[in-house]
mmCIF file with all atom_site columns, C-alpha atoms in Angstrom:
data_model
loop_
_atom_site.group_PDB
_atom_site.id
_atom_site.type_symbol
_atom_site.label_atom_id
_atom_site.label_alt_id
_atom_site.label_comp_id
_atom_site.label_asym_id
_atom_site.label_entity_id
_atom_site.label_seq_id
_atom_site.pdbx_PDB_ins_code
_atom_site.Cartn_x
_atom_site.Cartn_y
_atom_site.Cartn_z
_atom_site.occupancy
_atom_site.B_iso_or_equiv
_atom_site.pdbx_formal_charge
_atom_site.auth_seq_id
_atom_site.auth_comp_id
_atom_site.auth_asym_id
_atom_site.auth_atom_id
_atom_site.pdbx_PDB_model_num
ATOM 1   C CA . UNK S 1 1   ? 0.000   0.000  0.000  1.00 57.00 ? 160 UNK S CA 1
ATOM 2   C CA . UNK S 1 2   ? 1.474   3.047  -1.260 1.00 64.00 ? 161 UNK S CA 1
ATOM 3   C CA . UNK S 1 3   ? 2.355   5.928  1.065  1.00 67.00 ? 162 UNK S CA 1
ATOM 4   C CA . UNK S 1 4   ? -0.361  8.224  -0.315 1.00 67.00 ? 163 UNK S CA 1
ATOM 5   C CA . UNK S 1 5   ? -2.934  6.170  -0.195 1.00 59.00 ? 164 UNK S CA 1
ATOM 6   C CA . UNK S 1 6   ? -2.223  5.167  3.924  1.00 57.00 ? 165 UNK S CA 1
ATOM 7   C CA . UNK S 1 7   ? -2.254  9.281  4.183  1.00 63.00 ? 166 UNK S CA 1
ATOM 8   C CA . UNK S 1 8   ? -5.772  9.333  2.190  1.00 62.00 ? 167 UNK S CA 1
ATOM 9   C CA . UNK S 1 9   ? -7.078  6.845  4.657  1.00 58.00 ? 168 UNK S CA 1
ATOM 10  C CA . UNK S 1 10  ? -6.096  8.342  8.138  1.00 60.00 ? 169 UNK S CA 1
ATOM 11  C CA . UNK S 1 11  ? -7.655  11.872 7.177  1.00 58.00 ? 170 UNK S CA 1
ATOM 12  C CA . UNK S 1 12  ? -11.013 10.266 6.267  1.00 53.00 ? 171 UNK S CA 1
ATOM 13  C CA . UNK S 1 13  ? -10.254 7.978  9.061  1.00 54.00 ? 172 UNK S CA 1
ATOM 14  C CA . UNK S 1 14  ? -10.028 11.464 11.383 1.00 51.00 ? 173 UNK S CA 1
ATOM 15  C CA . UNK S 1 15  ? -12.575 13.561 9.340  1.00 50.00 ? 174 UNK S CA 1
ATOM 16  C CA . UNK S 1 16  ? -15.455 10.665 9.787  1.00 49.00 ? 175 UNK S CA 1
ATOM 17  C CA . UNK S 1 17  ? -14.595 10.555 13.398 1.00 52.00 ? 176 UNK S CA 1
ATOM 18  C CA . UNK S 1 18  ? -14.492 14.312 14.242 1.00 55.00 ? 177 UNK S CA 1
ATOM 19  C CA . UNK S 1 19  ? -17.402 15.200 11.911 1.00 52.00 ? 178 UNK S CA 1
ATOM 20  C CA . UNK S 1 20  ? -19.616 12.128 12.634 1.00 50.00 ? 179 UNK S CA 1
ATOM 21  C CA . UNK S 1 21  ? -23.100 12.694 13.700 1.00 50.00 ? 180 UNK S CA 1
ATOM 22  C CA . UNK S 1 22  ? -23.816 12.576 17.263 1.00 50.00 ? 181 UNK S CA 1
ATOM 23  C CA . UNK S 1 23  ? -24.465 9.317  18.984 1.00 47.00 ? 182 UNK S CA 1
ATOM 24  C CA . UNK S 1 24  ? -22.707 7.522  15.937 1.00 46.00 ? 183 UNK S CA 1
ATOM 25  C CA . UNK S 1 25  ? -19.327 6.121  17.791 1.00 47.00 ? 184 UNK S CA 1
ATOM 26  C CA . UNK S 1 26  ? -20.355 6.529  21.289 1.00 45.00 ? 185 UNK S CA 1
ATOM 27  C CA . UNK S 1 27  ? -19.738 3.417  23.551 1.00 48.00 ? 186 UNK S CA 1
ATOM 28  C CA . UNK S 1 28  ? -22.544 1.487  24.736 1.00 50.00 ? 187 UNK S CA 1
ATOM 29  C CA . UNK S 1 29  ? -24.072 3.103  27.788 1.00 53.00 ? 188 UNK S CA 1
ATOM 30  C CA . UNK S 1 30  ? -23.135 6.543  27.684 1.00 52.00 ? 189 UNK S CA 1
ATOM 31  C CA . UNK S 1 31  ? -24.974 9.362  26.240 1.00 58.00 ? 190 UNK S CA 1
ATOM 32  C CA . UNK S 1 32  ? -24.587 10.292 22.826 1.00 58.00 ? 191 UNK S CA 1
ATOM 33  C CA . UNK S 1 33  ? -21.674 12.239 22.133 1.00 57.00 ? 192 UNK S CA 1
ATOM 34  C CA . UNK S 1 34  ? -19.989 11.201 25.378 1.00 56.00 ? 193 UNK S CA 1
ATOM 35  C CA . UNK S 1 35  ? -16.329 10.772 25.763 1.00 57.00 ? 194 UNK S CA 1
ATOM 36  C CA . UNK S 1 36  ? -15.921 7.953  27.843 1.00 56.00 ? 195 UNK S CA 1
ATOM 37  C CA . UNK S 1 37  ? -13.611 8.119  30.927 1.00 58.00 ? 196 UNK S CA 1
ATOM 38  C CA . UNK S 1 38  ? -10.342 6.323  31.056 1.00 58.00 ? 197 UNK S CA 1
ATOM 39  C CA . UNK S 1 39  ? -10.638 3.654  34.159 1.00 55.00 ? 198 UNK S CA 1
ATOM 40  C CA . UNK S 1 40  ? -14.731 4.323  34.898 1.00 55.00 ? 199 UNK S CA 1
ATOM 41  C CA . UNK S 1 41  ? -16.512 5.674  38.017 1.00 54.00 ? 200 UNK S CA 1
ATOM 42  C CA . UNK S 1 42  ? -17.404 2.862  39.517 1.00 68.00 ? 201 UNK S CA 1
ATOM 43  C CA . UNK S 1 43  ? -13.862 2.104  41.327 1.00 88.00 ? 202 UNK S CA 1
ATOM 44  C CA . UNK S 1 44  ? -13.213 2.472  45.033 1.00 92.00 ? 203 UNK S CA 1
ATOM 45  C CA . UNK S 1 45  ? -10.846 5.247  45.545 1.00 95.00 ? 204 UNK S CA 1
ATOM 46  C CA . UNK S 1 46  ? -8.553  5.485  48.982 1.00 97.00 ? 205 UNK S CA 1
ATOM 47  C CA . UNK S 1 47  ? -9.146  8.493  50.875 1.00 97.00 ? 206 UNK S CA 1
ATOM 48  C CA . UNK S 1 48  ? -8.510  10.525 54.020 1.00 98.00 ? 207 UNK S CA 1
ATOM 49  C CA . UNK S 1 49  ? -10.621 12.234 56.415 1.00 97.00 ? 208 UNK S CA 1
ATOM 50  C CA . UNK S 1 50  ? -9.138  14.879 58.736 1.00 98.00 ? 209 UNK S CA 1
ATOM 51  C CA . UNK S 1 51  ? -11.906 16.869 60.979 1.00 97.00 ? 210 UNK S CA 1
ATOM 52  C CA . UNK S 1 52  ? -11.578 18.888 63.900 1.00 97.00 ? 211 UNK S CA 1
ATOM 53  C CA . UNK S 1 53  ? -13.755 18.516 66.711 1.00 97.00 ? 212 UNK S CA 1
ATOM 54  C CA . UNK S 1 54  ? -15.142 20.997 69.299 1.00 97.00 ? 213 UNK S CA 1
ATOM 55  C CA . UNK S 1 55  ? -12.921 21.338 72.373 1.00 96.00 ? 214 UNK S CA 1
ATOM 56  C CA . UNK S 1 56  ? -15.971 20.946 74.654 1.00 96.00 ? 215 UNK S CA 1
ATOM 57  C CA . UNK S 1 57  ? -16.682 17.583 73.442 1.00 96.00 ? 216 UNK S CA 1
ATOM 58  C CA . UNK S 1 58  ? -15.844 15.194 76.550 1.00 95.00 ? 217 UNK S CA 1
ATOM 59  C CA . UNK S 1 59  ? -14.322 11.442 75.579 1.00 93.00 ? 218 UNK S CA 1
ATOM 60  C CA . UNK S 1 60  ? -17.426 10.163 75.420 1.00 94.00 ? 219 UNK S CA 1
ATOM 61  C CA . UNK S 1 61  ? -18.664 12.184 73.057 1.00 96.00 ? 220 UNK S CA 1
ATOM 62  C CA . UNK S 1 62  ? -15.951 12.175 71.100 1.00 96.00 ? 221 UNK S CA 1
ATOM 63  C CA . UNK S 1 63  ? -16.227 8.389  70.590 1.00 96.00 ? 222 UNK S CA 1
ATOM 64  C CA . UNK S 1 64  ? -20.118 8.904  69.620 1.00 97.00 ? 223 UNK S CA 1
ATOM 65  C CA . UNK S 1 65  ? -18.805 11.197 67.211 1.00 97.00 ? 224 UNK S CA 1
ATOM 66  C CA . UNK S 1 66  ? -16.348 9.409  65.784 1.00 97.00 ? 225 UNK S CA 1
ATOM 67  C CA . UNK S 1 67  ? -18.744 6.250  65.385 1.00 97.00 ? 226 UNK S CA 1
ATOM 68  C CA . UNK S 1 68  ? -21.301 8.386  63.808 1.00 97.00 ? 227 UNK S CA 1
ATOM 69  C CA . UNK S 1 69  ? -18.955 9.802  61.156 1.00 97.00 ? 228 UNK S CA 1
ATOM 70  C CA . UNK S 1 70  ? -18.482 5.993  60.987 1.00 97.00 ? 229 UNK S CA 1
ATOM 71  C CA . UNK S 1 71  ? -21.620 5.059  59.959 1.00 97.00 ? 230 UNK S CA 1
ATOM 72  C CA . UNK S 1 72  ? -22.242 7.984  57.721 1.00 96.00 ? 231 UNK S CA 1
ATOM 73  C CA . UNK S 1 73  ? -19.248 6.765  55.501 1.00 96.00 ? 232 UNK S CA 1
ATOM 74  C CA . UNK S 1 74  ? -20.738 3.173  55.213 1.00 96.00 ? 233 UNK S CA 1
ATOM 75  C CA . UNK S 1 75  ? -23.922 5.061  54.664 1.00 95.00 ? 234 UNK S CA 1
ATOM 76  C CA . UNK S 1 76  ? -22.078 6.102  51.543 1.00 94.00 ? 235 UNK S CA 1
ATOM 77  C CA . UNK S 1 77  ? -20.906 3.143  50.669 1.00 92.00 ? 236 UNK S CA 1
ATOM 78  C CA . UNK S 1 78  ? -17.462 3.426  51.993 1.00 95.00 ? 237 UNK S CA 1
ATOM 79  C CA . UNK S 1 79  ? -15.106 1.625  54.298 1.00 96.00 ? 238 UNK S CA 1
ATOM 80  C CA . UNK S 1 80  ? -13.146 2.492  57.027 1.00 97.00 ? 239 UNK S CA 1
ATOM 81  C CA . UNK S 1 81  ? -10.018 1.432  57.245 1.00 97.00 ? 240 UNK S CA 1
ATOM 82  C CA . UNK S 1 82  ? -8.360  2.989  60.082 1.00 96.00 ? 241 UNK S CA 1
ATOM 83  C CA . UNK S 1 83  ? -8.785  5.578  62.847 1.00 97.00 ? 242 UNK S CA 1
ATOM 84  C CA . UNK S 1 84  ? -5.948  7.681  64.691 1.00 97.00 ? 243 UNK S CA 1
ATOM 85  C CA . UNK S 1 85  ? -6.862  10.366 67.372 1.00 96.00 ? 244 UNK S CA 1
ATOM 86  C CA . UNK S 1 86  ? -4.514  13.196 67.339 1.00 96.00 ? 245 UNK S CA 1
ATOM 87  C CA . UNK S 1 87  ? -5.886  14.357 70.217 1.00 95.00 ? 246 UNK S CA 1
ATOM 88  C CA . UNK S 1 88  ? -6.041  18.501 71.209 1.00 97.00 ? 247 UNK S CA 1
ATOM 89  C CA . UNK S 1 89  ? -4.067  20.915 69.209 1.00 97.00 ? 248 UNK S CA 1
ATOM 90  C CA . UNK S 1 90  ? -3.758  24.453 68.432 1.00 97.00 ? 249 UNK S CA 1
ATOM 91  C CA . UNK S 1 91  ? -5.520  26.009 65.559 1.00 96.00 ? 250 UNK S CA 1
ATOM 92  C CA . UNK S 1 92  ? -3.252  28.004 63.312 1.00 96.00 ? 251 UNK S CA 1
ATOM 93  C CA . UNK S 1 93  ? -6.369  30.654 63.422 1.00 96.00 ? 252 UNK S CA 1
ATOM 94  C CA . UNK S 1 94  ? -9.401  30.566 65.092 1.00 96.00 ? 253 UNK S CA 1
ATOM 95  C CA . UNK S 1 95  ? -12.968 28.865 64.593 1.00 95.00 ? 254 UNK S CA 1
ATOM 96  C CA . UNK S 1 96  ? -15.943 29.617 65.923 1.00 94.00 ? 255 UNK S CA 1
ATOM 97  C CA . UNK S 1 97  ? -13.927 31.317 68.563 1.00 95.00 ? 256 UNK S CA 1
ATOM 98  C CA . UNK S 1 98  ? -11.784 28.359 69.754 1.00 96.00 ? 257 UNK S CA 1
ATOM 99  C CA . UNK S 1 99  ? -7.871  28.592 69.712 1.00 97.00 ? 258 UNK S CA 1
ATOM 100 C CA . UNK S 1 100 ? -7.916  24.730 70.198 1.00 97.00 ? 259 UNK S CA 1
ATOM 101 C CA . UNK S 1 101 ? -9.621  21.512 68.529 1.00 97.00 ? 260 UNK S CA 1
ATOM 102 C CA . UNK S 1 102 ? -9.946  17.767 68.875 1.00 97.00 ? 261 UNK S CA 1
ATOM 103 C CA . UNK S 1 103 ? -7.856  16.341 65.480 1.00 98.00 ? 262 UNK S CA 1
ATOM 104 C CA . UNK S 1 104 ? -9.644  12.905 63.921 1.00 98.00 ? 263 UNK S CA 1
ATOM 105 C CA . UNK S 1 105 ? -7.475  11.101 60.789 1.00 98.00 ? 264 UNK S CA 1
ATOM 106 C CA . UNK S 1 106 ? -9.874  8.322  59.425 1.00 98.00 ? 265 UNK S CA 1
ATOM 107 C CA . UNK S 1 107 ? -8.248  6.178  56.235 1.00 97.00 ? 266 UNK S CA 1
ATOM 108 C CA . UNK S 1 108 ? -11.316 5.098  54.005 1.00 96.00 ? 267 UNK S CA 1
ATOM 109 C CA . UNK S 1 109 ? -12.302 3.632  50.424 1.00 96.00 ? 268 UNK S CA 1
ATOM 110 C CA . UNK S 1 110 ? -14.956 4.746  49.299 1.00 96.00 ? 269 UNK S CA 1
ATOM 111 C CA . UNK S 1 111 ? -16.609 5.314  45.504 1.00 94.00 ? 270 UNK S CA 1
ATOM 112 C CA . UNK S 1 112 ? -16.240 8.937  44.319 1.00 93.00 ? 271 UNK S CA 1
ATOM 113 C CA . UNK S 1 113 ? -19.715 9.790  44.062 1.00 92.00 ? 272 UNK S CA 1
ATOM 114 C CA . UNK S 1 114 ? -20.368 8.576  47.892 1.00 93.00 ? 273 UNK S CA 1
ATOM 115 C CA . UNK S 1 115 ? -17.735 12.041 48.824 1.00 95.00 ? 274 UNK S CA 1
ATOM 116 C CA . UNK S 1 116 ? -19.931 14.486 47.985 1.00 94.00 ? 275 UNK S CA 1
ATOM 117 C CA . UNK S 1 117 ? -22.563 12.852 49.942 1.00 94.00 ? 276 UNK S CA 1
ATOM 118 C CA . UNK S 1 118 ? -20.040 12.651 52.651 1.00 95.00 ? 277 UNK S CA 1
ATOM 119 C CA . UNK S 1 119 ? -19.330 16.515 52.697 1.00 95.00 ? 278 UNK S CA 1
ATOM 120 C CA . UNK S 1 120 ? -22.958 17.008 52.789 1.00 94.00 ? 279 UNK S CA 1
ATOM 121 C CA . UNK S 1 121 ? -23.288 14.894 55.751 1.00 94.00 ? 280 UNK S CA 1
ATOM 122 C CA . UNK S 1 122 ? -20.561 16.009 57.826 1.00 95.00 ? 281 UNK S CA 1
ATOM 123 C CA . UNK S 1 123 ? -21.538 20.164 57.364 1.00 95.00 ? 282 UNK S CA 1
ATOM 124 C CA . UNK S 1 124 ? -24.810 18.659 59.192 1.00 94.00 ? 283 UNK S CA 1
ATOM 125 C CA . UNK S 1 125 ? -22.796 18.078 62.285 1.00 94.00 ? 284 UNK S CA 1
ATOM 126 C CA . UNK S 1 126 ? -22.384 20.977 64.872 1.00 94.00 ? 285 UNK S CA 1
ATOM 127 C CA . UNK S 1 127 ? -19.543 19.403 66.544 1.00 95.00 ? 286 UNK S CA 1
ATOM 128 C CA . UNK S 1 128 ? -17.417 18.954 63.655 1.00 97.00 ? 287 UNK S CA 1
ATOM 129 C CA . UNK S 1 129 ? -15.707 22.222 62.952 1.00 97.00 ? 288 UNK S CA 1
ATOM 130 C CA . UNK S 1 130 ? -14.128 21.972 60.081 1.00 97.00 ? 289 UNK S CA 1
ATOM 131 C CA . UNK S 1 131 ? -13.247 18.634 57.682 1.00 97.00 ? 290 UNK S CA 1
ATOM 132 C CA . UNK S 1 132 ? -11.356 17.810 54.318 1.00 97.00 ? 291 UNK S CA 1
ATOM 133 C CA . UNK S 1 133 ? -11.592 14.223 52.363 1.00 97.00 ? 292 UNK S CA 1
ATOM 134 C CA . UNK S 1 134 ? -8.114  14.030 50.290 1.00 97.00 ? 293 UNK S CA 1
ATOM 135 C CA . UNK S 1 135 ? -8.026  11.434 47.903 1.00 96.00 ? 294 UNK S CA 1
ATOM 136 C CA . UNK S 1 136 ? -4.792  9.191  47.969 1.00 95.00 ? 295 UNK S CA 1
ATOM 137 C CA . UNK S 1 137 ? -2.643  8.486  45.443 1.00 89.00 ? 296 UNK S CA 1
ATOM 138 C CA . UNK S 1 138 ? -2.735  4.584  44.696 1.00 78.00 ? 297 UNK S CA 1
#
């Protein structure tokens, strides 16, 4: 096959996908048009959770806490994997008033669409003052 005529085929070979009608090389199960994503949604990510708790909150309460951010990961359809209490610390700045807060690492997989919910869930809680979910590099 001669040079020219490979050349002929990888322009039409680019023009009919760039300029094909919508819907006519999309992937089974996505929308028409959609690009699909390289690995898919559907994989459990690792990820950590760092929030700060109250000061006020007594050991007791601080367990209850920790069990209810718990259960609203595996209401999210996550895991946890493992839980370290940092204990009281200074905040660089204050919140809500308080120079000092109650430091909570969990380790968790979870799907990315169950972090959102997450966030969502967490705001809800007055004795959390402040949270972040980093996702982990595999």
């Amino acid at each position: 096959m001669s040079t020219r005529v490979l050349a002929k085929a990888k322009a039409l070979c680019y023009h009919v996908a760039r300029y094909a009608p919508v819907g006519v090389l999309s992937a089974p199960g996505l929308r028409p048009g959609a690009i699909p994503r390289k690995g898919g949604d559907r994989q459990v990510r690792n990820y950590e959770l760092l929030f700060i708790i109250h000061p006020d909150v007594d050991e007791d309460n601080l367990t209850a806490i920790v069990e209810r951010v718990t259960d609203l990961i595996a209401r999210n359809d996550g895991e946890v994997k493992n839980v370290e209490a940092w204990g009281m610390r200074r905040l660089a700045y204050p919140i809500q008033d308080q120079r000092e807060g109650q430091y909570v690492l969990m380790k968790l997989e979870m799907q990315p669409q169950g972090v959102a919910g997450l966030e969502n869930d967490l705001h809800l809680l007055e004795a959390i003052m402040r949270h972040i979910v980093v996702r982990l590099e595999p």
